[in-house]
């Protein structure tokens, strides 16, 4: 992605400084602050979602997509894409293609994060997962998305962890056989929502992806969840780097935009950029403030975090 140029203090202010020959401390500070060109693409490819710009662009998702493009965003993600009517999936895909934008992740439909766990080894759970894979192929054709989020489900407490892991690997290999010929990647997401979930750490996801050994089985590194479960974020990104196909963003606590919590997203984004990441980063979080003011603040937060 092209590196953007930052607009420095205005020519008019510069002319005034030359005329007076003196400036106050406050004016010097203001002159040192970059202003960001609205609509200019970011260094990294951040993906917005439905509702994020509802107040600025209205309730229609395609209008929100166009608004996001005008602010410099070049991708979207949509967890619920597989649940949308077929005509909506196609309309969103067409809008993205017309704008030259990309589709990020949509969730593979297997009945919920904890439901129908592939760790159990039950044939009926496996078939639900494989049905979701076949559905993902059709959704992908309509919306243009090539990434689908997979959460294996809950722990099966009466089985040893090694047996559960083998069951998950076997299921994912079956899924990869469906998705790989279509160029679709299932990305495994470790979550922090409940300790009942089987997949909770990036190293665990890394181990599984290596065992599945398919270009269609990679990691969705959700930085919010990994921060809550593991911390040491940049180190864990580096350890899992070769298997990461997608990132998601959210500050902790609160799960809102950069600048609203303990995570230094400016340094994290710069690290990811310097490592050469060319993929998408899903903005899977809320807005810290309500209304159009909150949406403006969110855009500003991304401009500041992306300023490197």
PDB file of C-alpha atoms in Angstrom, residues 2-304:
ATOM      1  CA  UNK A   2       1.294   3.471  -0.875  1.00  0.00           C
ATOM      2  CA  UNK A   3       2.700   5.515   1.987  1.00  0.00           C
ATOM      3  CA  UNK A   4       0.525   8.545   2.559  1.00  0.00           C
ATOM      4  CA  UNK A   5       1.775  12.114   2.777  1.00  0.00           C
ATOM      5  CA  UNK A   6       0.973  14.186   5.843  1.00  0.00           C
ATOM      6  CA  UNK A   7      -0.172  17.762   5.373  1.00  0.00           C
ATOM      7  CA  UNK A   8       1.905  20.085   7.515  1.00  0.00           C
ATOM      8  CA  UNK A   9       0.892  23.497   8.810  1.00  0.00           C
ATOM      9  CA  UNK A  10      -0.947  25.543   6.206  1.00  0.00           C
ATOM     10  CA  UNK A  11       0.737  27.998   3.855  1.00  0.00           C
ATOM     11  CA  UNK A  12      -1.421  30.740   5.283  1.00  0.00           C
ATOM     12  CA  UNK A  13      -0.182  30.093   8.808  1.00  0.00           C
ATOM     13  CA  UNK A  14       3.379  29.951   7.478  1.00  0.00           C
ATOM     14  CA  UNK A  15       3.002  33.307   5.791  1.00  0.00           C
ATOM     15  CA  UNK A  16       1.697  34.780   9.027  1.00  0.00           C
ATOM     16  CA  UNK A  17       4.714  33.482  10.927  1.00  0.00           C
ATOM     17  CA  UNK A  18       7.055  35.098   8.438  1.00  0.00           C
ATOM     18  CA  UNK A  19       5.218  38.378   8.705  1.00  0.00           C
ATOM     19  CA  UNK A  20       5.245  38.574  12.511  1.00  0.00           C
ATOM     20  CA  UNK A  21       8.593  36.865  13.129  1.00  0.00           C
ATOM     21  CA  UNK A  22       7.350  35.460  16.436  1.00  0.00           C
ATOM     22  CA  UNK A  23       4.950  32.751  17.564  1.00  0.00           C
ATOM     23  CA  UNK A  24       3.567  31.643  20.901  1.00  0.00           C
ATOM     24  CA  UNK A  25       4.371  28.273  22.464  1.00  0.00           C
ATOM     25  CA  UNK A  26       0.820  27.134  21.693  1.00  0.00           C
ATOM     26  CA  UNK A  27       1.180  28.095  18.053  1.00  0.00           C
ATOM     27  CA  UNK A  28       4.475  26.208  17.804  1.00  0.00           C
ATOM     28  CA  UNK A  29       2.800  23.090  19.200  1.00  0.00           C
ATOM     29  CA  UNK A  30      -0.117  23.393  16.758  1.00  0.00           C
ATOM     30  CA  UNK A  31       2.255  23.880  13.839  1.00  0.00           C
ATOM     31  CA  UNK A  32       4.080  20.648  14.747  1.00  0.00           C
ATOM     32  CA  UNK A  33       0.908  18.539  14.623  1.00  0.00           C
ATOM     33  CA  UNK A  34       0.198  16.823  11.288  1.00  0.00           C
ATOM     34  CA  UNK A  35      -3.300  17.034   9.833  1.00  0.00           C
ATOM     35  CA  UNK A  36      -4.594  14.032   7.955  1.00  0.00           C
ATOM     36  CA  UNK A  37      -5.902  14.071   4.407  1.00  0.00           C
ATOM     37  CA  UNK A  38      -9.443  12.741   4.454  1.00  0.00           C
ATOM     38  CA  UNK A  39      -9.916   9.896   2.009  1.00  0.00           C
ATOM     39  CA  UNK A  40      -6.254   9.066   1.617  1.00  0.00           C
ATOM     40  CA  UNK A  41      -5.626   5.327   2.093  1.00  0.00           C
ATOM     41  CA  UNK A  42      -3.998   4.164   5.310  1.00  0.00           C
ATOM     42  CA  UNK A  43      -0.663   2.349   5.551  1.00  0.00           C
ATOM     43  CA  UNK A  44      -2.495  -0.807   6.606  1.00  0.00           C
ATOM     44  CA  UNK A  45      -5.732  -2.203   5.217  1.00  0.00           C
ATOM     45  CA  UNK A  46      -8.330  -1.726   7.976  1.00  0.00           C
ATOM     46  CA  UNK A  47     -11.733  -3.352   7.457  1.00  0.00           C
ATOM     47  CA  UNK A  48     -14.874  -1.630   8.767  1.00  0.00           C
ATOM     48  CA  UNK A  49     -18.159  -3.364   9.573  1.00  0.00           C
ATOM     49  CA  UNK A  50     -21.903  -2.798   9.403  1.00  0.00           C
ATOM     50  CA  UNK A  51     -23.068  -0.168  11.904  1.00  0.00           C
ATOM     51  CA  UNK A  52     -19.688   1.436  12.484  1.00  0.00           C
ATOM     52  CA  UNK A  53     -20.669   4.559  10.479  1.00  0.00           C
ATOM     53  CA  UNK A  54     -24.444   4.322  10.811  1.00  0.00           C
ATOM     54  CA  UNK A  55     -24.830   7.881  12.133  1.00  0.00           C
ATOM     55  CA  UNK A  56     -22.672   9.420   9.409  1.00  0.00           C
ATOM     56  CA  UNK A  57     -23.932   7.407   6.438  1.00  0.00           C
ATOM     57  CA  UNK A  58     -27.353   6.025   7.432  1.00  0.00           C
ATOM     58  CA  UNK A  59     -28.579   2.480   8.129  1.00  0.00           C
ATOM     59  CA  UNK A  60     -27.878   1.039   4.671  1.00  0.00           C
ATOM     60  CA  UNK A  61     -24.653  -0.990   4.781  1.00  0.00           C
ATOM     61  CA  UNK A  62     -23.685  -0.145   1.202  1.00  0.00           C
ATOM     62  CA  UNK A  63     -23.967   3.570   1.991  1.00  0.00           C
ATOM     63  CA  UNK A  64     -21.729   2.963   4.992  1.00  0.00           C
ATOM     64  CA  UNK A  65     -19.235   1.168   2.746  1.00  0.00           C
ATOM     65  CA  UNK A  66     -19.123   4.153   0.394  1.00  0.00           C
ATOM     66  CA  UNK A  67     -18.652   6.507   3.345  1.00  0.00           C
ATOM     67  CA  UNK A  68     -15.807   4.332   4.672  1.00  0.00           C
ATOM     68  CA  UNK A  69     -14.134   4.442   1.258  1.00  0.00           C
ATOM     69  CA  UNK A  70     -14.336   8.236   1.271  1.00  0.00           C
ATOM     70  CA  UNK A  71     -12.524   8.214   4.650  1.00  0.00           C
ATOM     71  CA  UNK A  72      -9.663   6.101   3.270  1.00  0.00           C
ATOM     72  CA  UNK A  73     -10.739   2.600   4.317  1.00  0.00           C
ATOM     73  CA  UNK A  74     -10.373  -0.047   1.637  1.00  0.00           C
ATOM     74  CA  UNK A  75     -11.949  -3.176   3.141  1.00  0.00           C
ATOM     75  CA  UNK A  76     -14.893  -4.438   5.143  1.00  0.00           C
ATOM     76  CA  UNK A  77     -15.616  -7.525   7.190  1.00  0.00           C
ATOM     77  CA  UNK A  78     -19.037  -8.948   7.958  1.00  0.00           C
ATOM     78  CA  UNK A  79     -19.384 -11.720  10.527  1.00  0.00           C
ATOM     79  CA  UNK A  80     -23.006 -12.293   9.595  1.00  0.00           C
ATOM     80  CA  UNK A  81     -22.589 -12.395   5.803  1.00  0.00           C
ATOM     81  CA  UNK A  82     -23.630 -16.053   5.561  1.00  0.00           C
ATOM     82  CA  UNK A  83     -26.927 -15.171   7.298  1.00  0.00           C
ATOM     83  CA  UNK A  84     -27.785 -12.342   4.916  1.00  0.00           C
ATOM     84  CA  UNK A  85     -30.264 -12.912   2.062  1.00  0.00           C
ATOM     85  CA  UNK A  86     -28.544 -14.053  -1.101  1.00  0.00           C
ATOM     86  CA  UNK A  87     -29.393 -10.853  -2.973  1.00  0.00           C
ATOM     87  CA  UNK A  88     -27.780  -8.762  -0.198  1.00  0.00           C
ATOM     88  CA  UNK A  89     -24.614 -10.837  -0.363  1.00  0.00           C
ATOM     89  CA  UNK A  90     -24.438 -10.189  -4.101  1.00  0.00           C
ATOM     90  CA  UNK A  91     -25.169  -6.459  -3.754  1.00  0.00           C
ATOM     91  CA  UNK A  92     -22.417  -6.039  -1.181  1.00  0.00           C
ATOM     92  CA  UNK A  93     -19.986  -7.967  -3.372  1.00  0.00           C
ATOM     93  CA  UNK A  94     -20.884  -5.830  -6.380  1.00  0.00           C
ATOM     94  CA  UNK A  95     -20.451  -2.601  -4.394  1.00  0.00           C
ATOM     95  CA  UNK A  96     -17.024  -3.682  -3.167  1.00  0.00           C
ATOM     96  CA  UNK A  97     -15.919  -4.629  -6.672  1.00  0.00           C
ATOM     97  CA  UNK A  98     -17.058  -1.288  -8.073  1.00  0.00           C
ATOM     98  CA  UNK A  99     -15.111   0.616  -5.402  1.00  0.00           C
ATOM     99  CA  UNK A 100     -12.051  -1.615  -5.645  1.00  0.00           C
ATOM    100  CA  UNK A 101     -12.452  -2.665  -2.001  1.00  0.00           C
ATOM    101  CA  UNK A 102     -11.807  -6.056  -0.419  1.00  0.00           C
ATOM    102  CA  UNK A 103     -14.013  -8.359   1.608  1.00  0.00           C
ATOM    103  CA  UNK A 104     -12.512  -9.596   4.873  1.00  0.00           C
ATOM    104  CA  UNK A 105     -13.809 -12.392   7.058  1.00  0.00           C
ATOM    105  CA  UNK A 106     -17.288 -13.769   7.386  1.00  0.00           C
ATOM    106  CA  UNK A 107     -18.091 -16.394  10.010  1.00  0.00           C
ATOM    107  CA  UNK A 108     -18.449 -19.991   8.874  1.00  0.00           C
ATOM    108  CA  UNK A 109     -21.892 -21.076  10.011  1.00  0.00           C
ATOM    109  CA  UNK A 110     -21.649 -24.014  12.426  1.00  0.00           C
ATOM    110  CA  UNK A 111     -24.228 -22.921  14.968  1.00  0.00           C
ATOM    111  CA  UNK A 112     -22.313 -20.550  17.242  1.00  0.00           C
ATOM    112  CA  UNK A 113     -18.854 -20.242  18.791  1.00  0.00           C
ATOM    113  CA  UNK A 114     -19.278 -22.943  21.410  1.00  0.00           C
ATOM    114  CA  UNK A 115     -21.833 -25.116  19.636  1.00  0.00           C
ATOM    115  CA  UNK A 116     -21.330 -28.361  17.714  1.00  0.00           C
ATOM    116  CA  UNK A 117     -17.724 -28.669  18.798  1.00  0.00           C
ATOM    117  CA  UNK A 118     -15.375 -30.487  16.455  1.00  0.00           C
ATOM    118  CA  UNK A 119     -13.281 -31.403  19.540  1.00  0.00           C
ATOM    119  CA  UNK A 120     -15.895 -34.040  20.419  1.00  0.00           C
ATOM    120  CA  UNK A 121     -15.232 -36.218  17.387  1.00  0.00           C
ATOM    121  CA  UNK A 122     -18.982 -36.711  16.962  1.00  0.00           C
ATOM    122  CA  UNK A 123     -19.974 -37.420  13.338  1.00  0.00           C
ATOM    123  CA  UNK A 124     -23.023 -35.170  13.561  1.00  0.00           C
ATOM    124  CA  UNK A 125     -20.879 -32.206  14.663  1.00  0.00           C
ATOM    125  CA  UNK A 126     -18.420 -32.868  11.858  1.00  0.00           C
ATOM    126  CA  UNK A 127     -21.226 -32.855   9.294  1.00  0.00           C
ATOM    127  CA  UNK A 128     -22.535 -29.507  10.573  1.00  0.00           C
ATOM    128  CA  UNK A 129     -19.043 -28.071  10.163  1.00  0.00           C
ATOM    129  CA  UNK A 130     -18.609 -29.484   6.662  1.00  0.00           C
ATOM    130  CA  UNK A 131     -22.041 -28.154   5.666  1.00  0.00           C
ATOM    131  CA  UNK A 132     -20.812 -24.737   6.805  1.00  0.00           C
ATOM    132  CA  UNK A 133     -17.734 -25.149   4.590  1.00  0.00           C
ATOM    133  CA  UNK A 134     -19.863 -25.951   1.560  1.00  0.00           C
ATOM    134  CA  UNK A 135     -22.075 -22.954   2.314  1.00  0.00           C
ATOM    135  CA  UNK A 136     -18.979 -20.742   2.634  1.00  0.00           C
ATOM    136  CA  UNK A 137     -18.026 -21.591  -0.941  1.00  0.00           C
ATOM    137  CA  UNK A 138     -21.335 -20.206  -2.222  1.00  0.00           C
ATOM    138  CA  UNK A 139     -21.190 -17.126   0.030  1.00  0.00           C
ATOM    139  CA  UNK A 140     -17.674 -16.432  -1.223  1.00  0.00           C
ATOM    140  CA  UNK A 141     -18.807 -16.464  -4.845  1.00  0.00           C
ATOM    141  CA  UNK A 142     -21.387 -13.780  -4.142  1.00  0.00           C
ATOM    142  CA  UNK A 143     -19.522 -11.396  -1.833  1.00  0.00           C
ATOM    143  CA  UNK A 144     -15.977 -11.944  -3.090  1.00  0.00           C
ATOM    144  CA  UNK A 145     -14.679 -12.920   0.351  1.00  0.00           C
ATOM    145  CA  UNK A 146     -11.906 -15.500   0.555  1.00  0.00           C
ATOM    146  CA  UNK A 147     -11.596 -15.691   4.350  1.00  0.00           C
ATOM    147  CA  UNK A 148     -14.004 -17.435   6.699  1.00  0.00           C
ATOM    148  CA  UNK A 149     -13.722 -17.473  10.485  1.00  0.00           C
ATOM    149  CA  UNK A 150     -13.742 -20.846  12.234  1.00  0.00           C
ATOM    150  CA  UNK A 151     -14.134 -21.410  15.983  1.00  0.00           C
ATOM    151  CA  UNK A 152     -13.825 -25.159  16.773  1.00  0.00           C
ATOM    152  CA  UNK A 153     -16.286 -24.986  19.677  1.00  0.00           C
ATOM    153  CA  UNK A 154     -16.203 -25.853  23.376  1.00  0.00           C
ATOM    154  CA  UNK A 155     -13.957 -28.287  25.229  1.00  0.00           C
ATOM    155  CA  UNK A 156     -15.182 -31.869  25.468  1.00  0.00           C
ATOM    156  CA  UNK A 157     -14.333 -32.335  29.140  1.00  0.00           C
ATOM    157  CA  UNK A 158     -14.497 -36.130  29.241  1.00  0.00           C
ATOM    158  CA  UNK A 159     -11.826 -36.493  26.522  1.00  0.00           C
ATOM    159  CA  UNK A 160      -8.065 -35.998  26.978  1.00  0.00           C
ATOM    160  CA  UNK A 161      -6.801 -32.792  25.367  1.00  0.00           C
ATOM    161  CA  UNK A 162      -4.677 -34.710  22.857  1.00  0.00           C
ATOM    162  CA  UNK A 163      -7.700 -36.611  21.587  1.00  0.00           C
ATOM    163  CA  UNK A 164      -9.674 -33.369  21.296  1.00  0.00           C
ATOM    164  CA  UNK A 165      -6.846 -31.777  19.320  1.00  0.00           C
ATOM    165  CA  UNK A 166      -6.691 -34.751  16.973  1.00  0.00           C
ATOM    166  CA  UNK A 167     -10.443 -34.523  16.419  1.00  0.00           C
ATOM    167  CA  UNK A 168     -10.176 -30.815  15.575  1.00  0.00           C
ATOM    168  CA  UNK A 169      -7.283 -31.439  13.170  1.00  0.00           C
ATOM    169  CA  UNK A 170      -9.183 -34.226  11.408  1.00  0.00           C
ATOM    170  CA  UNK A 171     -12.239 -31.982  10.981  1.00  0.00           C
ATOM    171  CA  UNK A 172     -10.194 -29.074   9.656  1.00  0.00           C
ATOM    172  CA  UNK A 173      -8.441 -31.305   7.142  1.00  0.00           C
ATOM    173  CA  UNK A 174     -11.854 -32.356   5.842  1.00  0.00           C
ATOM    174  CA  UNK A 175     -12.893 -28.719   5.656  1.00  0.00           C
ATOM    175  CA  UNK A 176      -9.701 -27.708   3.875  1.00  0.00           C
ATOM    176  CA  UNK A 177     -10.390 -30.321   1.199  1.00  0.00           C
ATOM    177  CA  UNK A 178     -13.605 -28.417   0.386  1.00  0.00           C
ATOM    178  CA  UNK A 179     -12.202 -24.888   0.610  1.00  0.00           C
ATOM    179  CA  UNK A 180      -8.710 -25.222  -0.839  1.00  0.00           C
ATOM    180  CA  UNK A 181      -9.798 -25.841  -4.465  1.00  0.00           C
ATOM    181  CA  UNK A 182     -11.834 -22.608  -4.238  1.00  0.00           C
ATOM    182  CA  UNK A 183      -8.951 -20.544  -2.855  1.00  0.00           C
ATOM    183  CA  UNK A 184     -10.816 -19.927   0.413  1.00  0.00           C
ATOM    184  CA  UNK A 185      -8.955 -19.754   3.729  1.00  0.00           C
ATOM    185  CA  UNK A 186     -10.566 -20.712   7.022  1.00  0.00           C
ATOM    186  CA  UNK A 187      -8.934 -18.666   9.760  1.00  0.00           C
ATOM    187  CA  UNK A 188      -8.949 -20.107  13.276  1.00  0.00           C
ATOM    188  CA  UNK A 189      -9.850 -17.625  15.998  1.00  0.00           C
ATOM    189  CA  UNK A 190      -8.786 -18.049  19.608  1.00  0.00           C
ATOM    190  CA  UNK A 191     -11.350 -16.380  21.886  1.00  0.00           C
ATOM    191  CA  UNK A 192     -11.498 -15.091  25.457  1.00  0.00           C
ATOM    192  CA  UNK A 193     -15.280 -14.992  25.857  1.00  0.00           C
ATOM    193  CA  UNK A 194     -15.461 -18.056  28.084  1.00  0.00           C
ATOM    194  CA  UNK A 195     -12.961 -20.616  29.444  1.00  0.00           C
ATOM    195  CA  UNK A 196     -15.190 -23.349  28.029  1.00  0.00           C
ATOM    196  CA  UNK A 197     -13.934 -22.651  24.505  1.00  0.00           C
ATOM    197  CA  UNK A 198     -11.407 -25.149  23.175  1.00  0.00           C
ATOM    198  CA  UNK A 199      -9.232 -22.692  21.216  1.00  0.00           C
ATOM    199  CA  UNK A 200      -7.848 -19.891  23.429  1.00  0.00           C
ATOM    200  CA  UNK A 201      -4.222 -19.116  22.508  1.00  0.00           C
ATOM    201  CA  UNK A 202      -2.219 -18.210  19.428  1.00  0.00           C
ATOM    202  CA  UNK A 203       0.362 -20.965  19.967  1.00  0.00           C
ATOM    203  CA  UNK A 204      -2.438 -23.541  20.126  1.00  0.00           C
ATOM    204  CA  UNK A 205      -3.811 -22.217  16.813  1.00  0.00           C
ATOM    205  CA  UNK A 206      -0.293 -22.305  15.363  1.00  0.00           C
ATOM    206  CA  UNK A 207       0.148 -25.954  16.340  1.00  0.00           C
ATOM    207  CA  UNK A 208      -3.173 -26.912  14.747  1.00  0.00           C
ATOM    208  CA  UNK A 209      -2.473 -25.047  11.501  1.00  0.00           C
ATOM    209  CA  UNK A 210       0.905 -26.753  11.173  1.00  0.00           C
ATOM    210  CA  UNK A 211      -0.743 -30.143  11.692  1.00  0.00           C
ATOM    211  CA  UNK A 212      -3.526 -29.485   9.165  1.00  0.00           C
ATOM    212  CA  UNK A 213      -0.811 -28.403   6.728  1.00  0.00           C
ATOM    213  CA  UNK A 214      -3.026 -26.626   4.204  1.00  0.00           C
ATOM    214  CA  UNK A 215      -2.929 -23.108   2.727  1.00  0.00           C
ATOM    215  CA  UNK A 216      -6.647 -23.041   3.544  1.00  0.00           C
ATOM    216  CA  UNK A 217      -6.131 -23.312   7.318  1.00  0.00           C
ATOM    217  CA  UNK A 218      -4.480 -20.308   8.965  1.00  0.00           C
ATOM    218  CA  UNK A 219      -4.773 -18.067  12.026  1.00  0.00           C
ATOM    219  CA  UNK A 220      -7.098 -15.162  12.679  1.00  0.00           C
ATOM    220  CA  UNK A 221      -5.043 -13.277  15.278  1.00  0.00           C
ATOM    221  CA  UNK A 222      -7.644 -11.287  17.196  1.00  0.00           C
ATOM    222  CA  UNK A 223      -5.498  -8.894  19.201  1.00  0.00           C
ATOM    223  CA  UNK A 224      -8.227  -8.102  21.722  1.00  0.00           C
ATOM    224  CA  UNK A 225      -8.724 -11.748  22.655  1.00  0.00           C
ATOM    225  CA  UNK A 226      -5.016 -12.599  22.667  1.00  0.00           C
ATOM    226  CA  UNK A 227      -4.311  -9.609  24.900  1.00  0.00           C
ATOM    227  CA  UNK A 228      -6.880 -10.883  27.393  1.00  0.00           C
ATOM    228  CA  UNK A 229      -5.744 -14.515  27.298  1.00  0.00           C
ATOM    229  CA  UNK A 230      -1.994 -14.136  26.863  1.00  0.00           C
ATOM    230  CA  UNK A 231      -0.703 -10.558  26.609  1.00  0.00           C
ATOM    231  CA  UNK A 232       2.871 -10.031  25.344  1.00  0.00           C
ATOM    232  CA  UNK A 233       1.232  -9.230  22.051  1.00  0.00           C
ATOM    233  CA  UNK A 234       4.084  -8.322  19.698  1.00  0.00           C
ATOM    234  CA  UNK A 235       6.115 -11.339  20.851  1.00  0.00           C
ATOM    235  CA  UNK A 236       3.165 -13.656  20.244  1.00  0.00           C
ATOM    236  CA  UNK A 237       2.567 -12.114  16.816  1.00  0.00           C
ATOM    237  CA  UNK A 238       6.178 -12.869  15.918  1.00  0.00           C
ATOM    238  CA  UNK A 239       5.943 -16.463  17.157  1.00  0.00           C
ATOM    239  CA  UNK A 240       2.805 -17.198  15.111  1.00  0.00           C
ATOM    240  CA  UNK A 241       3.692 -14.981  12.150  1.00  0.00           C
ATOM    241  CA  UNK A 242       4.067 -17.625   9.429  1.00  0.00           C
ATOM    242  CA  UNK A 243       0.540 -18.943  10.040  1.00  0.00           C
ATOM    243  CA  UNK A 244      -1.307 -15.619  10.426  1.00  0.00           C
ATOM    244  CA  UNK A 245      -3.622 -14.713   7.541  1.00  0.00           C
ATOM    245  CA  UNK A 246      -5.778 -12.052   9.216  1.00  0.00           C
ATOM    246  CA  UNK A 247      -5.801  -9.727  12.216  1.00  0.00           C
ATOM    247  CA  UNK A 248      -8.657  -8.245  14.192  1.00  0.00           C
ATOM    248  CA  UNK A 249      -8.503  -5.115  16.333  1.00  0.00           C
ATOM    249  CA  UNK A 250     -10.060  -4.059  19.621  1.00  0.00           C
ATOM    250  CA  UNK A 251      -8.594  -2.314  22.638  1.00  0.00           C
ATOM    251  CA  UNK A 252      -8.786  -3.727  26.129  1.00  0.00           C
ATOM    252  CA  UNK A 253     -10.698  -3.015  28.304  1.00  0.00           C
ATOM    253  CA  UNK A 254     -13.856  -1.981  26.521  1.00  0.00           C
ATOM    254  CA  UNK A 255     -13.248  -3.495  23.072  1.00  0.00           C
ATOM    255  CA  UNK A 256     -13.253  -0.148  21.279  1.00  0.00           C
ATOM    256  CA  UNK A 257     -10.963   1.667  18.850  1.00  0.00           C
ATOM    257  CA  UNK A 258      -7.218   2.322  19.246  1.00  0.00           C
ATOM    258  CA  UNK A 259      -6.366   4.898  21.891  1.00  0.00           C
ATOM    259  CA  UNK A 260      -9.152   3.893  24.281  1.00  0.00           C
ATOM    260  CA  UNK A 261      -7.426   1.206  26.344  1.00  0.00           C
ATOM    261  CA  UNK A 262      -4.145  -0.292  27.490  1.00  0.00           C
ATOM    262  CA  UNK A 263      -2.921  -1.520  24.093  1.00  0.00           C
ATOM    263  CA  UNK A 264      -0.476   0.673  22.149  1.00  0.00           C
ATOM    264  CA  UNK A 265      -1.859   0.154  18.673  1.00  0.00           C
ATOM    265  CA  UNK A 266       0.481   2.710  17.120  1.00  0.00           C
ATOM    266  CA  UNK A 267       3.446   0.472  17.974  1.00  0.00           C
ATOM    267  CA  UNK A 268       1.556  -2.716  17.132  1.00  0.00           C
ATOM    268  CA  UNK A 269       0.468  -1.450  13.700  1.00  0.00           C
ATOM    269  CA  UNK A 270       3.966  -0.177  12.912  1.00  0.00           C
ATOM    270  CA  UNK A 271       5.420  -3.562  13.869  1.00  0.00           C
ATOM    271  CA  UNK A 272       2.971  -5.402  11.619  1.00  0.00           C
ATOM    272  CA  UNK A 273       3.617  -2.947   8.774  1.00  0.00           C
ATOM    273  CA  UNK A 274       7.402  -3.194   9.130  1.00  0.00           C
ATOM    274  CA  UNK A 275       7.160  -6.987   8.949  1.00  0.00           C
ATOM    275  CA  UNK A 276       5.571  -6.593   5.522  1.00  0.00           C
ATOM    276  CA  UNK A 277       1.979  -7.568   6.239  1.00  0.00           C
ATOM    277  CA  UNK A 278      -0.236  -6.952   3.194  1.00  0.00           C
ATOM    278  CA  UNK A 279      -3.507  -8.430   4.418  1.00  0.00           C
ATOM    279  CA  UNK A 280      -6.544  -6.960   6.152  1.00  0.00           C
ATOM    280  CA  UNK A 281      -7.120  -5.990   9.771  1.00  0.00           C
ATOM    281  CA  UNK A 282     -10.736  -6.253  10.837  1.00  0.00           C
ATOM    282  CA  UNK A 283     -12.098  -3.469  13.031  1.00  0.00           C
ATOM    283  CA  UNK A 284     -14.076  -5.881  15.230  1.00  0.00           C
ATOM    284  CA  UNK A 285     -14.888  -3.442  17.995  1.00  0.00           C
ATOM    285  CA  UNK A 286     -17.361  -0.803  19.062  1.00  0.00           C
ATOM    286  CA  UNK A 287     -17.162   2.977  19.046  1.00  0.00           C
ATOM    287  CA  UNK A 288     -16.121   4.491  22.367  1.00  0.00           C
ATOM    288  CA  UNK A 289     -18.346   7.538  21.886  1.00  0.00           C
ATOM    289  CA  UNK A 290     -21.914   7.727  20.511  1.00  0.00           C
ATOM    290  CA  UNK A 291     -23.248   9.443  17.404  1.00  0.00           C
ATOM    291  CA  UNK A 292     -21.427  11.140  14.571  1.00  0.00           C
ATOM    292  CA  UNK A 293     -18.951  12.577  17.068  1.00  0.00           C
ATOM    293  CA  UNK A 294     -17.948   9.068  18.048  1.00  0.00           C
ATOM    294  CA  UNK A 295     -17.518   8.045  14.416  1.00  0.00           C
ATOM    295  CA  UNK A 296     -15.370  11.095  13.717  1.00  0.00           C
ATOM    296  CA  UNK A 297     -13.296  10.291  16.812  1.00  0.00           C
ATOM    297  CA  UNK A 298     -12.863   6.706  15.604  1.00  0.00           C
ATOM    298  CA  UNK A 299     -11.527   7.830  12.219  1.00  0.00           C
ATOM    299  CA  UNK A 300      -9.159  10.249  13.947  1.00  0.00           C
ATOM    300  CA  UNK A 301      -7.959   7.465  16.249  1.00  0.00           C
ATOM    301  CA  UNK A 302      -7.065   5.295  13.252  1.00  0.00           C
ATOM    302  CA  UNK A 303      -5.307   8.187  11.520  1.00  0.00           C
ATOM    303  CA  UNK A 304      -3.202   8.752  14.627  1.00  0.00           C
TER     304      UNK A 304
END
